[in-house]
mmCIF file with all atom_site columns, C-alpha atoms in Angstrom:
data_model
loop_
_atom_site.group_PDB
_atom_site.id
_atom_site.type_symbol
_atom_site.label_atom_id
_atom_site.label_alt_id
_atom_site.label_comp_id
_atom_site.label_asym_id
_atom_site.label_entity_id
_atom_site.label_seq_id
_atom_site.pdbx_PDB_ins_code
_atom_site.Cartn_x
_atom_site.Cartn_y
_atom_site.Cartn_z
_atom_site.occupancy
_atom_site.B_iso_or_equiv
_atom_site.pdbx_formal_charge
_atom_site.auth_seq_id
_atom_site.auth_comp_id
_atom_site.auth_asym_id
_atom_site.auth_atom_id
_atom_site.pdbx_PDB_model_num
ATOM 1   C CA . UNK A 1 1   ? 13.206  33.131  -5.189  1.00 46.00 ? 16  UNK A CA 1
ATOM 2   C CA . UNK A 1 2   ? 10.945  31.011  -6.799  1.00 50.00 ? 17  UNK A CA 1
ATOM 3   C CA . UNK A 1 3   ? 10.731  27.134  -6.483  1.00 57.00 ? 18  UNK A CA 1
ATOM 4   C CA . UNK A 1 4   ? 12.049  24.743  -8.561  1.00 64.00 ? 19  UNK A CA 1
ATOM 5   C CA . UNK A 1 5   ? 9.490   22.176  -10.500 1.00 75.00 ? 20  UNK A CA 1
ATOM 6   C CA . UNK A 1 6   ? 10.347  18.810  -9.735  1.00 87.00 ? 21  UNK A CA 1
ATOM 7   C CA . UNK A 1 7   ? 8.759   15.698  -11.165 1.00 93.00 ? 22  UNK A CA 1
ATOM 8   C CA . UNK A 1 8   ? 6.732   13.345  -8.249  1.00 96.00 ? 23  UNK A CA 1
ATOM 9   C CA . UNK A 1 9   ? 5.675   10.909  -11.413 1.00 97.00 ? 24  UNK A CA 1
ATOM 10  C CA . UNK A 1 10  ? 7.666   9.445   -14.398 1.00 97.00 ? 25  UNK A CA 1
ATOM 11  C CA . UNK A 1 11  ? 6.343   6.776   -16.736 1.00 98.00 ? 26  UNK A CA 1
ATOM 12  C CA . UNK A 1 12  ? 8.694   5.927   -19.621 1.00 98.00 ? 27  UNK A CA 1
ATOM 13  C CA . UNK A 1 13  ? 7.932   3.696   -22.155 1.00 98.00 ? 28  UNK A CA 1
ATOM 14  C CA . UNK A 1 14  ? 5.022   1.901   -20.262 1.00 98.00 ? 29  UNK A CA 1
ATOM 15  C CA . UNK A 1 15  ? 3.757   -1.296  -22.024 1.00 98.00 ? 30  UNK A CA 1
ATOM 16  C CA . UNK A 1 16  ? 0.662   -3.158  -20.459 1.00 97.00 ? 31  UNK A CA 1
ATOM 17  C CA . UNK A 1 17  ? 0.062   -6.196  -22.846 1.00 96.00 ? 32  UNK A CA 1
ATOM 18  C CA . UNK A 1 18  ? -2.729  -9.427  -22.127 1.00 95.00 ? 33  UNK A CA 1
ATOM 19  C CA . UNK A 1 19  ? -3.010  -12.173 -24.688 1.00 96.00 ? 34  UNK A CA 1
ATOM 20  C CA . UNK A 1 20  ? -4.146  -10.840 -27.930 1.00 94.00 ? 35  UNK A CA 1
ATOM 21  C CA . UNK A 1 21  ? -4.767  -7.289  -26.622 1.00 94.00 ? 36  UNK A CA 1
ATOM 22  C CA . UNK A 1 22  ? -2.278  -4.117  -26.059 1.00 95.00 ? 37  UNK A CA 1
ATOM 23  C CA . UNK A 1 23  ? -3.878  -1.831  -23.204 1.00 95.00 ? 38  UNK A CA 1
ATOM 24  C CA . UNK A 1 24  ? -0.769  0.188   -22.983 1.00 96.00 ? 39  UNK A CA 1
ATOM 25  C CA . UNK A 1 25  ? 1.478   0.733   -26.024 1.00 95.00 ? 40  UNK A CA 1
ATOM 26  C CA . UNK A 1 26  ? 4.300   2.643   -24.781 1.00 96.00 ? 41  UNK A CA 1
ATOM 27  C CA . UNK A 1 27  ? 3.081   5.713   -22.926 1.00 96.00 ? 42  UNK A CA 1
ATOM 28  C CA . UNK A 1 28  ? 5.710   7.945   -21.854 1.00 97.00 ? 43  UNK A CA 1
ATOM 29  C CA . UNK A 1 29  ? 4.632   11.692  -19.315 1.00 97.00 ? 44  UNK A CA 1
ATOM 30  C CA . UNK A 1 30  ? 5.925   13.323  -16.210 1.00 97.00 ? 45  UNK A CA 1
ATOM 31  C CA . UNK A 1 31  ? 3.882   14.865  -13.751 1.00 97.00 ? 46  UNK A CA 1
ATOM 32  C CA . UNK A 1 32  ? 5.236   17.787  -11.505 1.00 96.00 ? 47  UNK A CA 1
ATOM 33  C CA . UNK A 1 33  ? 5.038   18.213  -7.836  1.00 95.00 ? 48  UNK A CA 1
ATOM 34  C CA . UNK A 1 34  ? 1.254   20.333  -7.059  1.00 93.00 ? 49  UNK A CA 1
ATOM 35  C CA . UNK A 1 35  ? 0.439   19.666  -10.781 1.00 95.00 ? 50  UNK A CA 1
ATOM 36  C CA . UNK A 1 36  ? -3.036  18.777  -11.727 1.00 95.00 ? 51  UNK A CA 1
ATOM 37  C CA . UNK A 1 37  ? -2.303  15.990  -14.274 1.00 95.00 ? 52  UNK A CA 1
ATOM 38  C CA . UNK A 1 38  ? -4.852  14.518  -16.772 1.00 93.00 ? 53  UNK A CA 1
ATOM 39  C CA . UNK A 1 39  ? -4.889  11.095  -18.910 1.00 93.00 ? 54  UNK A CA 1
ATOM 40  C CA . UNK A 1 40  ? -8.095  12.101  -21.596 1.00 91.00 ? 55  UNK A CA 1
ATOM 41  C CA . UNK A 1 41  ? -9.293  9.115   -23.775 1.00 87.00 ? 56  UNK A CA 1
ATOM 42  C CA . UNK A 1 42  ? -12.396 7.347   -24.401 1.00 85.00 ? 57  UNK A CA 1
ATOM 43  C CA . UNK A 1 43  ? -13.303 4.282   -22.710 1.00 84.00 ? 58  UNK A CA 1
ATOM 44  C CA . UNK A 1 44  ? -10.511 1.204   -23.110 1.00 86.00 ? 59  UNK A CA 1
ATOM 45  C CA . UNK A 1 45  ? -8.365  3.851   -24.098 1.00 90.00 ? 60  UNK A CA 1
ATOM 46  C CA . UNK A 1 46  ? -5.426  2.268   -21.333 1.00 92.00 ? 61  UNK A CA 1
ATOM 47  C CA . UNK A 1 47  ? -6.459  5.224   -18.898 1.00 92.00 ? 62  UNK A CA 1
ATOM 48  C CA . UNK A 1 48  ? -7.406  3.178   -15.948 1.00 91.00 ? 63  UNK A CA 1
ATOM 49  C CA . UNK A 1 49  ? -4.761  0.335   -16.441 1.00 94.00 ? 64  UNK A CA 1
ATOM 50  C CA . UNK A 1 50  ? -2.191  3.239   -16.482 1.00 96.00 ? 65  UNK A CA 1
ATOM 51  C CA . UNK A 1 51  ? -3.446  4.387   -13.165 1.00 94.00 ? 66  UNK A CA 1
ATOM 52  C CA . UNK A 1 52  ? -3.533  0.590   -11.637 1.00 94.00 ? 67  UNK A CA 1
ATOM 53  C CA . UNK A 1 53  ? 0.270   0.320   -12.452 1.00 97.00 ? 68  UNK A CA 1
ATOM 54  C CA . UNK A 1 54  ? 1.339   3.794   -10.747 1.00 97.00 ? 69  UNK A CA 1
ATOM 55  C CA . UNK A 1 55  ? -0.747  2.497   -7.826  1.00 95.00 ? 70  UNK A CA 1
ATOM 56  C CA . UNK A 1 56  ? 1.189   -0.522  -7.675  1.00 95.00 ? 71  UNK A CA 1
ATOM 57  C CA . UNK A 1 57  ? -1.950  -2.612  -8.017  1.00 94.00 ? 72  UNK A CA 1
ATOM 58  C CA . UNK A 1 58  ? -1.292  -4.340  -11.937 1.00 95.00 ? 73  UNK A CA 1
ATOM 59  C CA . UNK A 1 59  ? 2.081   -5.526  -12.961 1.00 96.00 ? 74  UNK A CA 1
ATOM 60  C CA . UNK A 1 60  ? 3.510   -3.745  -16.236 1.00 97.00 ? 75  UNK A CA 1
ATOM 61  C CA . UNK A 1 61  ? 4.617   -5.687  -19.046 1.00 98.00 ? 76  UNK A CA 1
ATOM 62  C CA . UNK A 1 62  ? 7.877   -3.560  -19.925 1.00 97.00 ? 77  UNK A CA 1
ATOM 63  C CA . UNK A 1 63  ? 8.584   0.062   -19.264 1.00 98.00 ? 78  UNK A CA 1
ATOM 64  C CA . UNK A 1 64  ? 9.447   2.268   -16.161 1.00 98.00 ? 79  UNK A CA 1
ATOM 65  C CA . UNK A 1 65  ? 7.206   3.769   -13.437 1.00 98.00 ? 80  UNK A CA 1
ATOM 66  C CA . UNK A 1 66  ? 8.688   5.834   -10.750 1.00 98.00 ? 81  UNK A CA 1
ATOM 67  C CA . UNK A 1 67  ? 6.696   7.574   -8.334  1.00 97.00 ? 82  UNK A CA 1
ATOM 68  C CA . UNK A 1 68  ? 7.971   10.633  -5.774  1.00 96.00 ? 83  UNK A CA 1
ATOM 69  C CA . UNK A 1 69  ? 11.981  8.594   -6.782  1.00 96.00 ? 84  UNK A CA 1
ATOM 70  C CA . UNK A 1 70  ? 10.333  4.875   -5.654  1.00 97.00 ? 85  UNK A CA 1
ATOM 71  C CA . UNK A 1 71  ? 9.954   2.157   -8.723  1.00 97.00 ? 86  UNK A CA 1
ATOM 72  C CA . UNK A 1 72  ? 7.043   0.160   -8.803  1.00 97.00 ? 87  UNK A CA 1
ATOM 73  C CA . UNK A 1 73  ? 8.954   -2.613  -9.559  1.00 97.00 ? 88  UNK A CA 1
ATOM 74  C CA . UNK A 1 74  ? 11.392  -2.555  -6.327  1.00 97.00 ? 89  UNK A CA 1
ATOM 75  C CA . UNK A 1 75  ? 9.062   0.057   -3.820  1.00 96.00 ? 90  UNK A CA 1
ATOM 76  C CA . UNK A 1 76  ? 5.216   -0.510  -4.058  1.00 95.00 ? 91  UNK A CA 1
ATOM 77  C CA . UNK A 1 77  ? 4.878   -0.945  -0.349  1.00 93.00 ? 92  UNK A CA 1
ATOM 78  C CA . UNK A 1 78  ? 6.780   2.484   0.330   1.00 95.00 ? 93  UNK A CA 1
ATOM 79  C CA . UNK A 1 79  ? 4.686   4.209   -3.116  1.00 95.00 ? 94  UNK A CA 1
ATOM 80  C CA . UNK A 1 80  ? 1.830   3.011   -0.933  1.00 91.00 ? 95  UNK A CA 1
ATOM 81  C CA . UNK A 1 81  ? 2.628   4.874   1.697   1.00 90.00 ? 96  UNK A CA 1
ATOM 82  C CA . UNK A 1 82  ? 3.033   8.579   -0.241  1.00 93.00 ? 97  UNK A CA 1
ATOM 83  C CA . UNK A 1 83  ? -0.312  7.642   -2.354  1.00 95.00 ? 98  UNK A CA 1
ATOM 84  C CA . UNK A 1 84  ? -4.033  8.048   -1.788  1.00 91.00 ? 99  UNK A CA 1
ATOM 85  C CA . UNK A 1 85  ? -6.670  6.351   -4.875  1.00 91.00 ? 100 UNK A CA 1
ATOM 86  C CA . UNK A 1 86  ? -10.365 7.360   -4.501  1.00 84.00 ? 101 UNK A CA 1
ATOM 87  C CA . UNK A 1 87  ? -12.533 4.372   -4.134  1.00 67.00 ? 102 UNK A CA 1
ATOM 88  C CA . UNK A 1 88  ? -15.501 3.120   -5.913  1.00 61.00 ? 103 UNK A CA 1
ATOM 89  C CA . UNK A 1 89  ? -18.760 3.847   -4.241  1.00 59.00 ? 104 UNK A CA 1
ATOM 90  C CA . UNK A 1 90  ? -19.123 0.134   -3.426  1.00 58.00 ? 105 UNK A CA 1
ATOM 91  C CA . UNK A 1 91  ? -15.849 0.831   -1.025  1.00 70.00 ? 106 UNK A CA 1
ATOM 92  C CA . UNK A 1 92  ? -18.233 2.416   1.447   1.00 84.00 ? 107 UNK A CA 1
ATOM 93  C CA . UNK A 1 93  ? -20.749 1.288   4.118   1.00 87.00 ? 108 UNK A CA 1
ATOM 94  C CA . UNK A 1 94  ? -23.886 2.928   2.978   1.00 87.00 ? 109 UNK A CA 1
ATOM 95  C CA . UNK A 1 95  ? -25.698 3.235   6.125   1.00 91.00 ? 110 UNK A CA 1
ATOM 96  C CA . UNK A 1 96  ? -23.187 4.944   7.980   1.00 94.00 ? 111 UNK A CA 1
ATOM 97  C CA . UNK A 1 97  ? -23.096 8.814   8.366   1.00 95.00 ? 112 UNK A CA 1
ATOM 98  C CA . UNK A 1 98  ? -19.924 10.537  6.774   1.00 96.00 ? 113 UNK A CA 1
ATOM 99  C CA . UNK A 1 99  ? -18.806 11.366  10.008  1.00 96.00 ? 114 UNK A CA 1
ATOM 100 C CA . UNK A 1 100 ? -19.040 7.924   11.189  1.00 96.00 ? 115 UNK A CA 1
ATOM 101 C CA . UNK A 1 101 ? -17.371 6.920   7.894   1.00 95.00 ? 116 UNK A CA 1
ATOM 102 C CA . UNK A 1 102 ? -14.873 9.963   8.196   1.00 95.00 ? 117 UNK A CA 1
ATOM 103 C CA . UNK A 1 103 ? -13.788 8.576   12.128  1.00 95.00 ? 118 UNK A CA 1
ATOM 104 C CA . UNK A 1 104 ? -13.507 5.151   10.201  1.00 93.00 ? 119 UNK A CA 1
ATOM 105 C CA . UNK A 1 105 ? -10.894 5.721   7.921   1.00 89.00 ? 120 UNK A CA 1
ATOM 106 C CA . UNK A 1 106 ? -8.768  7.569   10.206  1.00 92.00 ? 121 UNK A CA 1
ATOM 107 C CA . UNK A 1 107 ? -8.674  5.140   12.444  1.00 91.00 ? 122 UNK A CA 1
ATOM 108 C CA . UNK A 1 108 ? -7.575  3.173   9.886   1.00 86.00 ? 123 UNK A CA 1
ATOM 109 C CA . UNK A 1 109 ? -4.681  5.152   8.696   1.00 85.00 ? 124 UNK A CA 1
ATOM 110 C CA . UNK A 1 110 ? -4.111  5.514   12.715  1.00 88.00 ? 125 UNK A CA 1
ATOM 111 C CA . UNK A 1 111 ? -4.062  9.692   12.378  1.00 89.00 ? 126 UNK A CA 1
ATOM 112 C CA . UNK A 1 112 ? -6.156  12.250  14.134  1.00 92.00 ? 127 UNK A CA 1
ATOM 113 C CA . UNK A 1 113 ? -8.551  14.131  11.869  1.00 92.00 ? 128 UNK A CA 1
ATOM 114 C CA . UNK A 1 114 ? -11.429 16.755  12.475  1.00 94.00 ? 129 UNK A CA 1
ATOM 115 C CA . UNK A 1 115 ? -14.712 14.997  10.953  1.00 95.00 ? 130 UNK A CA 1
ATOM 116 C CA . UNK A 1 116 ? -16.271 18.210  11.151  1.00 94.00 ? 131 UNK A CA 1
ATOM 117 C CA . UNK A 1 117 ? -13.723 20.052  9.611   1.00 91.00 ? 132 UNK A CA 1
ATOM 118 C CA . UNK A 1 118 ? -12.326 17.067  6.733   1.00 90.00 ? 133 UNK A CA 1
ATOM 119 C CA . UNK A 1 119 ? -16.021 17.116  5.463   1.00 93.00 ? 134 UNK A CA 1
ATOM 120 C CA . UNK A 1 120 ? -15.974 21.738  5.345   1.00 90.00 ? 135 UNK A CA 1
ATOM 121 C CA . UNK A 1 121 ? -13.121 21.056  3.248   1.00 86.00 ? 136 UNK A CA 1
ATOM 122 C CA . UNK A 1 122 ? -15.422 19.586  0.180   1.00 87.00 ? 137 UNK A CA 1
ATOM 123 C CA . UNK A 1 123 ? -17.972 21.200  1.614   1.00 87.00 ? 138 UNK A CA 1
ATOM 124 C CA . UNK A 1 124 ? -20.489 18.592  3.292   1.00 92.00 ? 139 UNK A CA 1
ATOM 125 C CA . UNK A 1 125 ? -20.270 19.899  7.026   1.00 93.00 ? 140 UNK A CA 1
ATOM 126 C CA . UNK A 1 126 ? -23.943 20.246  6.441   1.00 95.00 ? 141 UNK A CA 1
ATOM 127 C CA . UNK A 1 127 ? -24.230 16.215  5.532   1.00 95.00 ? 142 UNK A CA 1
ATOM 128 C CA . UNK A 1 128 ? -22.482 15.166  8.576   1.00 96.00 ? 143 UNK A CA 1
ATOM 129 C CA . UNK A 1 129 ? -24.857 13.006  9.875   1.00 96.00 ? 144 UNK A CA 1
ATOM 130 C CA . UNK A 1 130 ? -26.651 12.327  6.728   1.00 96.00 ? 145 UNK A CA 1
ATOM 131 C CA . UNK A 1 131 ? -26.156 8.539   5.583   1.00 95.00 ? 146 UNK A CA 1
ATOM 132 C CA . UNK A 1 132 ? -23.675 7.925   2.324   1.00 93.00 ? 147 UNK A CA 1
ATOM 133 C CA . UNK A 1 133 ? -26.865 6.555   0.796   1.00 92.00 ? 148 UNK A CA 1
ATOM 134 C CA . UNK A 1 134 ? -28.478 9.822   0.877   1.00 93.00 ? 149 UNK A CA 1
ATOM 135 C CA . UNK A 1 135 ? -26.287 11.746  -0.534  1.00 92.00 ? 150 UNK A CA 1
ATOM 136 C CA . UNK A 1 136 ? -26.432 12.929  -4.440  1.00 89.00 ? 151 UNK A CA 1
ATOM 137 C CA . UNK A 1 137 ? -23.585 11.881  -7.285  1.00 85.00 ? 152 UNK A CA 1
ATOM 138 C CA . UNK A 1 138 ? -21.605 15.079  -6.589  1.00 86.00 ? 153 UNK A CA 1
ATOM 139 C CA . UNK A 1 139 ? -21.738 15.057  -2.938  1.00 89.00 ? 154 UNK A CA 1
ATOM 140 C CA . UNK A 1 140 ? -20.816 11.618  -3.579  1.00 89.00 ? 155 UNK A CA 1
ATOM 141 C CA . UNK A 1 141 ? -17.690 12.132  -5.540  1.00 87.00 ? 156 UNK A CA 1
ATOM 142 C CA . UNK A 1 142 ? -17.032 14.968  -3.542  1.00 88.00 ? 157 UNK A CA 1
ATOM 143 C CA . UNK A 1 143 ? -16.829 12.715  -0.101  1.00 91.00 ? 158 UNK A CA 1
ATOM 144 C CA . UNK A 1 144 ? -14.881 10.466  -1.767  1.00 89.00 ? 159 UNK A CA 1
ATOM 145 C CA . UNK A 1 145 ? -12.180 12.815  -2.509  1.00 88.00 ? 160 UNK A CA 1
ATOM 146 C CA . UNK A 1 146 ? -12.441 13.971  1.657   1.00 89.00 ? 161 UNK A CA 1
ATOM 147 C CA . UNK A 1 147 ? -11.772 10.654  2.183   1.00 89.00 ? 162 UNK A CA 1
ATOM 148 C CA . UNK A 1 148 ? -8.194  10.267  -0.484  1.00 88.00 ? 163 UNK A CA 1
ATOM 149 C CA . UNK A 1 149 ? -7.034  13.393  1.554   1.00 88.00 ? 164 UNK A CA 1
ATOM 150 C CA . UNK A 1 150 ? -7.044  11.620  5.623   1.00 89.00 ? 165 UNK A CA 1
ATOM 151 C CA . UNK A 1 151 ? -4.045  11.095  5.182   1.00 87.00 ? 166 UNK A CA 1
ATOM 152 C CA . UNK A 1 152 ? -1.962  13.903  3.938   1.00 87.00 ? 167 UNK A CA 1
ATOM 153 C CA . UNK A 1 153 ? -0.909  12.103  1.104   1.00 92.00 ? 168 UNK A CA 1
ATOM 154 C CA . UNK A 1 154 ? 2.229   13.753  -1.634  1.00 94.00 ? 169 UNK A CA 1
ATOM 155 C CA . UNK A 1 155 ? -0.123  12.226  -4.953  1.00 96.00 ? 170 UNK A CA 1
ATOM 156 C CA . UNK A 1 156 ? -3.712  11.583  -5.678  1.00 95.00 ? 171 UNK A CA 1
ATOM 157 C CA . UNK A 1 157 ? -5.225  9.414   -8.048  1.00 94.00 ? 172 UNK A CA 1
ATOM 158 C CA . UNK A 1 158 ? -8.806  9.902   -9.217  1.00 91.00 ? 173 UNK A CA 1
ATOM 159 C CA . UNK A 1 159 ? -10.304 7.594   -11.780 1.00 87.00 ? 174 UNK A CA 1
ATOM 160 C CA . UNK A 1 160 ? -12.922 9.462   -13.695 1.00 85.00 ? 175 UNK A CA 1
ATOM 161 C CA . UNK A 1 161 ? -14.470 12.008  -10.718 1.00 85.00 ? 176 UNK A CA 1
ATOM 162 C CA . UNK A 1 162 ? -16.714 13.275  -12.982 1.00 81.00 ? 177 UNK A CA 1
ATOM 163 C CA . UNK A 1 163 ? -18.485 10.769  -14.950 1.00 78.00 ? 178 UNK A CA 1
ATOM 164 C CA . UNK A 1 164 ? -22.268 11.157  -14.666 1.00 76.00 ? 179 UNK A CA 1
ATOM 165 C CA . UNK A 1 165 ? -22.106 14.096  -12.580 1.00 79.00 ? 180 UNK A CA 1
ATOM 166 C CA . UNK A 1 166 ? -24.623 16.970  -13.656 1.00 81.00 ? 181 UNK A CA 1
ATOM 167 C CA . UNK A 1 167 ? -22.482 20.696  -15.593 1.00 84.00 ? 182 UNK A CA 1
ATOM 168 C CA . UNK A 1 168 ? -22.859 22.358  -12.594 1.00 83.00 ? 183 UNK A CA 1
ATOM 169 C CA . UNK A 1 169 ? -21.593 19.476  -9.724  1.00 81.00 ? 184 UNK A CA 1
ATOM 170 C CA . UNK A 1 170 ? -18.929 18.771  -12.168 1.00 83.00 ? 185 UNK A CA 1
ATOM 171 C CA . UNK A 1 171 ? -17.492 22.362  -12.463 1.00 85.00 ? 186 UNK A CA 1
ATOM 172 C CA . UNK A 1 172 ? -17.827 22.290  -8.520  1.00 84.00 ? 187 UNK A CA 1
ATOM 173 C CA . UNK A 1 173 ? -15.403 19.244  -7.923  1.00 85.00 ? 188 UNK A CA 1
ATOM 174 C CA . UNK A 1 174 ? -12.821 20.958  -10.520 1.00 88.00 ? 189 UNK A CA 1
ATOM 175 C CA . UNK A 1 175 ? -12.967 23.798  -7.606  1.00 89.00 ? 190 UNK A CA 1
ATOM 176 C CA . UNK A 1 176 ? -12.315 20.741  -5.089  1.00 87.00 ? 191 UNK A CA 1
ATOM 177 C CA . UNK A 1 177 ? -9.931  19.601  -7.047  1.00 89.00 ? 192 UNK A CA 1
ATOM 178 C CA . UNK A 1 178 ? -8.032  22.811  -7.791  1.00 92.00 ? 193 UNK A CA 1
ATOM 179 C CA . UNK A 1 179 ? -7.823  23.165  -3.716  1.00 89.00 ? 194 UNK A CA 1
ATOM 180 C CA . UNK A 1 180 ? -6.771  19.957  -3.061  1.00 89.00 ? 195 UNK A CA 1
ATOM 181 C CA . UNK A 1 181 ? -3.432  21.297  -4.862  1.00 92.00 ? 196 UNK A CA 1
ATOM 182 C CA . UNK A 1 182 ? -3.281  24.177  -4.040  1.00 91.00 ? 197 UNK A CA 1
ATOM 183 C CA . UNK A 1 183 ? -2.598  22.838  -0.641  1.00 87.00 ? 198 UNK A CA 1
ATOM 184 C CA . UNK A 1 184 ? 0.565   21.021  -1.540  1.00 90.00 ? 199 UNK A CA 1
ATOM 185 C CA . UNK A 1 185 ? -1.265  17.246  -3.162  1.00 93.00 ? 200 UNK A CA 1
ATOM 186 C CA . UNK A 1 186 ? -0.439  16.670  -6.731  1.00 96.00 ? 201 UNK A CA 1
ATOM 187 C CA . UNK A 1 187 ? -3.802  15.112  -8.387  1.00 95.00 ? 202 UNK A CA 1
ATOM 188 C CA . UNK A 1 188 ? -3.542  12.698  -11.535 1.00 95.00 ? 203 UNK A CA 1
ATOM 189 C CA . UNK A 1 189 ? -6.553  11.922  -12.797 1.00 92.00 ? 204 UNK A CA 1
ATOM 190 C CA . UNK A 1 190 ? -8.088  10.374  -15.797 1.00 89.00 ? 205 UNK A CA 1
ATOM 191 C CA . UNK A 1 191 ? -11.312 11.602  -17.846 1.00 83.00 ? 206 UNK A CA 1
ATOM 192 C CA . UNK A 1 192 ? -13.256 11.375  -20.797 1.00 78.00 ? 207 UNK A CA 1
ATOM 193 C CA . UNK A 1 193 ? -14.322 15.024  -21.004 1.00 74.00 ? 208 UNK A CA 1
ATOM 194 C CA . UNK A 1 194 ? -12.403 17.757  -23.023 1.00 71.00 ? 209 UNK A CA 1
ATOM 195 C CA . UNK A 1 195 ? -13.389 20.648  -20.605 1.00 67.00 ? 210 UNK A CA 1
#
């Protein structure tokens, strides 16, 4: 018996307007539970704005969000709680080791994790005591994405993971990313590349 497809993300008719500029001109998608979901477009193409109103961090003009059956509008705080949005790398201390930083975040989200075994996962268990500073842009992204999954979250949002990354670090987080949901995360995700 197979499983039926059902939608964790729908934006309908999103509008995101500032004075004198339209970032979002009535997008409209749905994204499907364990779906790997892409917004491509160049840069000030909307992509990132889109994300910040799913996240509940920028107020839409008009339109509806709804994310795994919560609004934006009437739920962020309980959206919050079934999201995870990769940070920046300014959102980490860069003198820590990632297993410091790994122990860090889950005592944050007040859960139990394996540093050892959270950092295998994107495979870094060989960095764990090297310093965020020292690692490279992939191992960077890569840690970054260790750190959305902590806490078990339903959806993922990842803001370009692969901008300035080298061919080869690149086509190894689209193997991250693929495992992330194949283990039950939807990812959205924006990007500027066609591959």
């Amino acid at each position: 018996m197979s499983e039926i497809r059902h939608s964790v993300i729908r934006v309908h008719d999103l509008v995101k307007t500032y004075p004198g500029l339209v970032a979002v001109d009535g997008i409209s998608f749905e994204v499907f539970h364990q779906e790997i979901f892409g917004l491509l477009g160049p840069n000030g193409a909307g992509k990132t704005t889109t994300m910040e109103i799913m996240e509940t961090l920028r107020e839409k003009t008009s339109g509806e969000v709804i994310i795994d059956g919560l609004s934006v509008d009437t739920d962020p705080d309980e959206i919050k709680k079934v999201i995870e949005v990769q940070l920046q790398a300014a959102g980490y201390y860069p003198s820590l080791t990632l297993t410091e930083l790994i122990r860090l975040f889950s005592g944050l989200y007040n859960v139990d994790v394996n540093p050892g075994e959270m950092l295998a996962r994107v495979g870094l268990k060989d960095k764990a005591r090297a310093k965020y500073k020292e690692l490279s842009g992939g191992q960077k992204q890569r840690f970054s994405i260790a750190t959305t999954l902590i806490n078990k979250p339903k959806i993922v949002f990842l803001d370009e993971p692969t901008t300035g990354l080298d061919p080869q670090a690149r086509r190894n987080l689209w193997d991250l990313i693929r495992e992330v949901r194949s283990e039950g995360t939807t990812v959205m995700l924006t990007t500027h590349y066609m591959d």
